[in-house]
Tab-separated table of C-alpha atoms in Angstrom:
chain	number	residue	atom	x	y	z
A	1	UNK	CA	-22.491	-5.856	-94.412
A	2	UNK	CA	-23.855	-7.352	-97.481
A	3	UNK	CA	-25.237	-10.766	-97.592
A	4	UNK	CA	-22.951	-11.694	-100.565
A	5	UNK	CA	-20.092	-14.240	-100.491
A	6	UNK	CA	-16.334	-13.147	-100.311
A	7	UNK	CA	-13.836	-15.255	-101.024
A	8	UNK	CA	-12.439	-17.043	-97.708
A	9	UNK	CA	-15.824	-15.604	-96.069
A	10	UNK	CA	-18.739	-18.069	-94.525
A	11	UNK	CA	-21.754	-17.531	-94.807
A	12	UNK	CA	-24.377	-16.166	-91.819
A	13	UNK	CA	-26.013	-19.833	-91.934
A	14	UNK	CA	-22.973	-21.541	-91.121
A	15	UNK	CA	-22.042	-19.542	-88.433
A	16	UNK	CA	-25.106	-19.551	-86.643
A	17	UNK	CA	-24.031	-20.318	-82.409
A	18	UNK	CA	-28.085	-20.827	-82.178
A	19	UNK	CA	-30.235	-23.660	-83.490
A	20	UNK	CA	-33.967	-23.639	-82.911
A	21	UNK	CA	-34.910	-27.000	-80.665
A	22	UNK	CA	-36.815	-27.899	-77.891
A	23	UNK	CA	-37.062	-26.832	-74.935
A	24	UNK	CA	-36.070	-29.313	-71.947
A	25	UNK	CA	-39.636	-28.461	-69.735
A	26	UNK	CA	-41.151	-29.659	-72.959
A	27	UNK	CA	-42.662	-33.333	-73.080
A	28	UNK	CA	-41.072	-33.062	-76.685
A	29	UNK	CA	-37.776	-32.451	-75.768
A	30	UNK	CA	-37.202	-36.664	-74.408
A	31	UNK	CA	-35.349	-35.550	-71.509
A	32	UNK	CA	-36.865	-37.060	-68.398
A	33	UNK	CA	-33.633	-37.094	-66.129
A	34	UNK	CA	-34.855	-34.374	-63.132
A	35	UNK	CA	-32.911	-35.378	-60.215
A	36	UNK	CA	-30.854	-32.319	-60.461
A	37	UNK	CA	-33.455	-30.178	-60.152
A	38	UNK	CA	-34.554	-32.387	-56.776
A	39	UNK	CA	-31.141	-31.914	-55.817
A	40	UNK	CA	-31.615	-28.673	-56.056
A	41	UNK	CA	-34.579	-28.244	-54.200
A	42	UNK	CA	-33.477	-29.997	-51.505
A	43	UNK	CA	-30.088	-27.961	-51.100
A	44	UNK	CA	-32.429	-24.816	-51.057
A	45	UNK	CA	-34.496	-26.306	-48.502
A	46	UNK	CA	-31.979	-27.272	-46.381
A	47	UNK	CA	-30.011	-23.851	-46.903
A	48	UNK	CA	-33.512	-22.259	-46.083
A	49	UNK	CA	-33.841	-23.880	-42.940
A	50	UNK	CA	-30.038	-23.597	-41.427
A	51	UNK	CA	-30.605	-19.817	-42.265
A	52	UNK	CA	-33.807	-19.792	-40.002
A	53	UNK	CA	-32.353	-21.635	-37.087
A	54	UNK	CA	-29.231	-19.579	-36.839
A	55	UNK	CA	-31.590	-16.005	-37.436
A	56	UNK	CA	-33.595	-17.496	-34.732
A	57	UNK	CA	-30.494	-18.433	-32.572
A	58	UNK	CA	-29.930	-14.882	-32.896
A	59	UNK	CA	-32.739	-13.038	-32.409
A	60	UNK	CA	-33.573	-15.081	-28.842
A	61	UNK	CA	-30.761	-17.407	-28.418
A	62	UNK	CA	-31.064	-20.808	-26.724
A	63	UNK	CA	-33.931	-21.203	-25.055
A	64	UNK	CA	-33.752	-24.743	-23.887
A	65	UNK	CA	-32.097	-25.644	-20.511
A	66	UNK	CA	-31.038	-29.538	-20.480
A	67	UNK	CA	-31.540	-29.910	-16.869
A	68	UNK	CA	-35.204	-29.784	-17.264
A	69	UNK	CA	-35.203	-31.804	-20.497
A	70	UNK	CA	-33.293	-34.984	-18.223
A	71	UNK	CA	-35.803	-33.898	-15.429
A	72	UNK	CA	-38.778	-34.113	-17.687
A	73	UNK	CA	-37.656	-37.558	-19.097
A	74	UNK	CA	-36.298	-39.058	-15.596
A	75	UNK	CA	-39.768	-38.751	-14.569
A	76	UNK	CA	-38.547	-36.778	-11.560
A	77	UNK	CA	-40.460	-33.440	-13.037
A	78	UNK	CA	-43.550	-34.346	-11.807
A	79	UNK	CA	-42.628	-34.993	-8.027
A	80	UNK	CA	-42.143	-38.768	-8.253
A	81	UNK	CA	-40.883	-41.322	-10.599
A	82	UNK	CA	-43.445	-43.085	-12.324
A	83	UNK	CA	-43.251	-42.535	-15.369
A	84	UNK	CA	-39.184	-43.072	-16.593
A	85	UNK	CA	-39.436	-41.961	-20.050
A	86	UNK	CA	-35.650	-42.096	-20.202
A	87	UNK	CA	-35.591	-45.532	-19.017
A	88	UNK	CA	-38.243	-46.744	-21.724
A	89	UNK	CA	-36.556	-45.505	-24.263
A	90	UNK	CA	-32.835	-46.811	-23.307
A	91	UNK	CA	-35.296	-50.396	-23.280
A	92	UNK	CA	-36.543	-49.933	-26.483
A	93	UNK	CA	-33.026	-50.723	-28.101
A	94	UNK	CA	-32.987	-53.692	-26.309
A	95	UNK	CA	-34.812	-55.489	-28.965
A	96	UNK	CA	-33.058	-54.921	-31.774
A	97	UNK	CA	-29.812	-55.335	-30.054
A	98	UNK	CA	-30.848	-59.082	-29.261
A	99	UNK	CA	-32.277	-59.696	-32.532
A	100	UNK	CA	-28.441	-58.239	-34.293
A	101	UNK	CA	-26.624	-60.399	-31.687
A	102	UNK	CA	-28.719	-63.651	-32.641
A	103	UNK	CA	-28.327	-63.152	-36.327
A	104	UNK	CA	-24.611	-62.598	-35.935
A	105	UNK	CA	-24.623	-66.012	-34.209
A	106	UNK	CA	-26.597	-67.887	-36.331
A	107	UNK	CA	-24.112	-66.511	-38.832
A	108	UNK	CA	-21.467	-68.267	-37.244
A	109	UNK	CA	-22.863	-71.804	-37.180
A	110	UNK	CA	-23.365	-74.333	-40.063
A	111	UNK	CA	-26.639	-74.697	-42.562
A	112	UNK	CA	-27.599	-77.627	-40.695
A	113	UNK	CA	-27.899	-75.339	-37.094
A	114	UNK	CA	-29.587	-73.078	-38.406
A	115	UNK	CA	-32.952	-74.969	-40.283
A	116	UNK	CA	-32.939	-76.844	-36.859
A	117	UNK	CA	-32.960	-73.283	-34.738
A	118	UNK	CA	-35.302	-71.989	-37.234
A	119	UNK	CA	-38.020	-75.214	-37.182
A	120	UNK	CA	-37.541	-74.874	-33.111
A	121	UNK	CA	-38.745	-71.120	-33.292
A	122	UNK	CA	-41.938	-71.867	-35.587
């Protein structure tokens, strides 16, 4: 094909689909926007690690019996009771649960109520 002009005919510079710029790993290129590419990541990691758990599920199957896991936090595992993990750790909610319930009441109760409650707690 010759590089001359026809009539009705474009020429190879306008019809270029490819225009030299930068690339977007290069500092030059301004874009700066990577979350995608965390995105990304993180959907390959987490695609990586379902994969693992179910080859793993398959190769020995579940290995864990819940009895002893209740047995082992009762406390009862180790012949007596004195150490209730279980019951520590249904107590450690307790705390936050109080401190939800009073902020839902002080919530409730006028401005006034609540700079008194709060100069009676300092």
């Amino acid at each position: 094909m010759s590089l001359t002009r026809k009539k009705g005919q474009r020429s190879f510079i306008e019809l270029e689909c490819h225009r030299p710029r930068d690339s977007l790993f290069s500092w030059s290129s301004g874009f700066d926007n990577f979350t995608g590419f965390v995105n990304w990541g993180f959907l390959m990691l987490g695609i990586g690690g379902i994969r693992l758990l179910l080859e793993n599920f398959i190769k020995y199957g579940i290995r864990v019996d819940p009895r002893q896991w209740f047995l082992f936090l009762s406390g009862k595992y180790d012949g007596g009771e004195e150490h209730p993990s279980i019951l520590l750790i249904v107590y450690s909610t307790v705390p936050v649960t109080l401190c939800l319930l009073i902020e839902k009441g002080m919530s409730l109760v006028s401005d006034v109520m609540k700079s008194k409650n709060t100069c009676s707690n300092i």
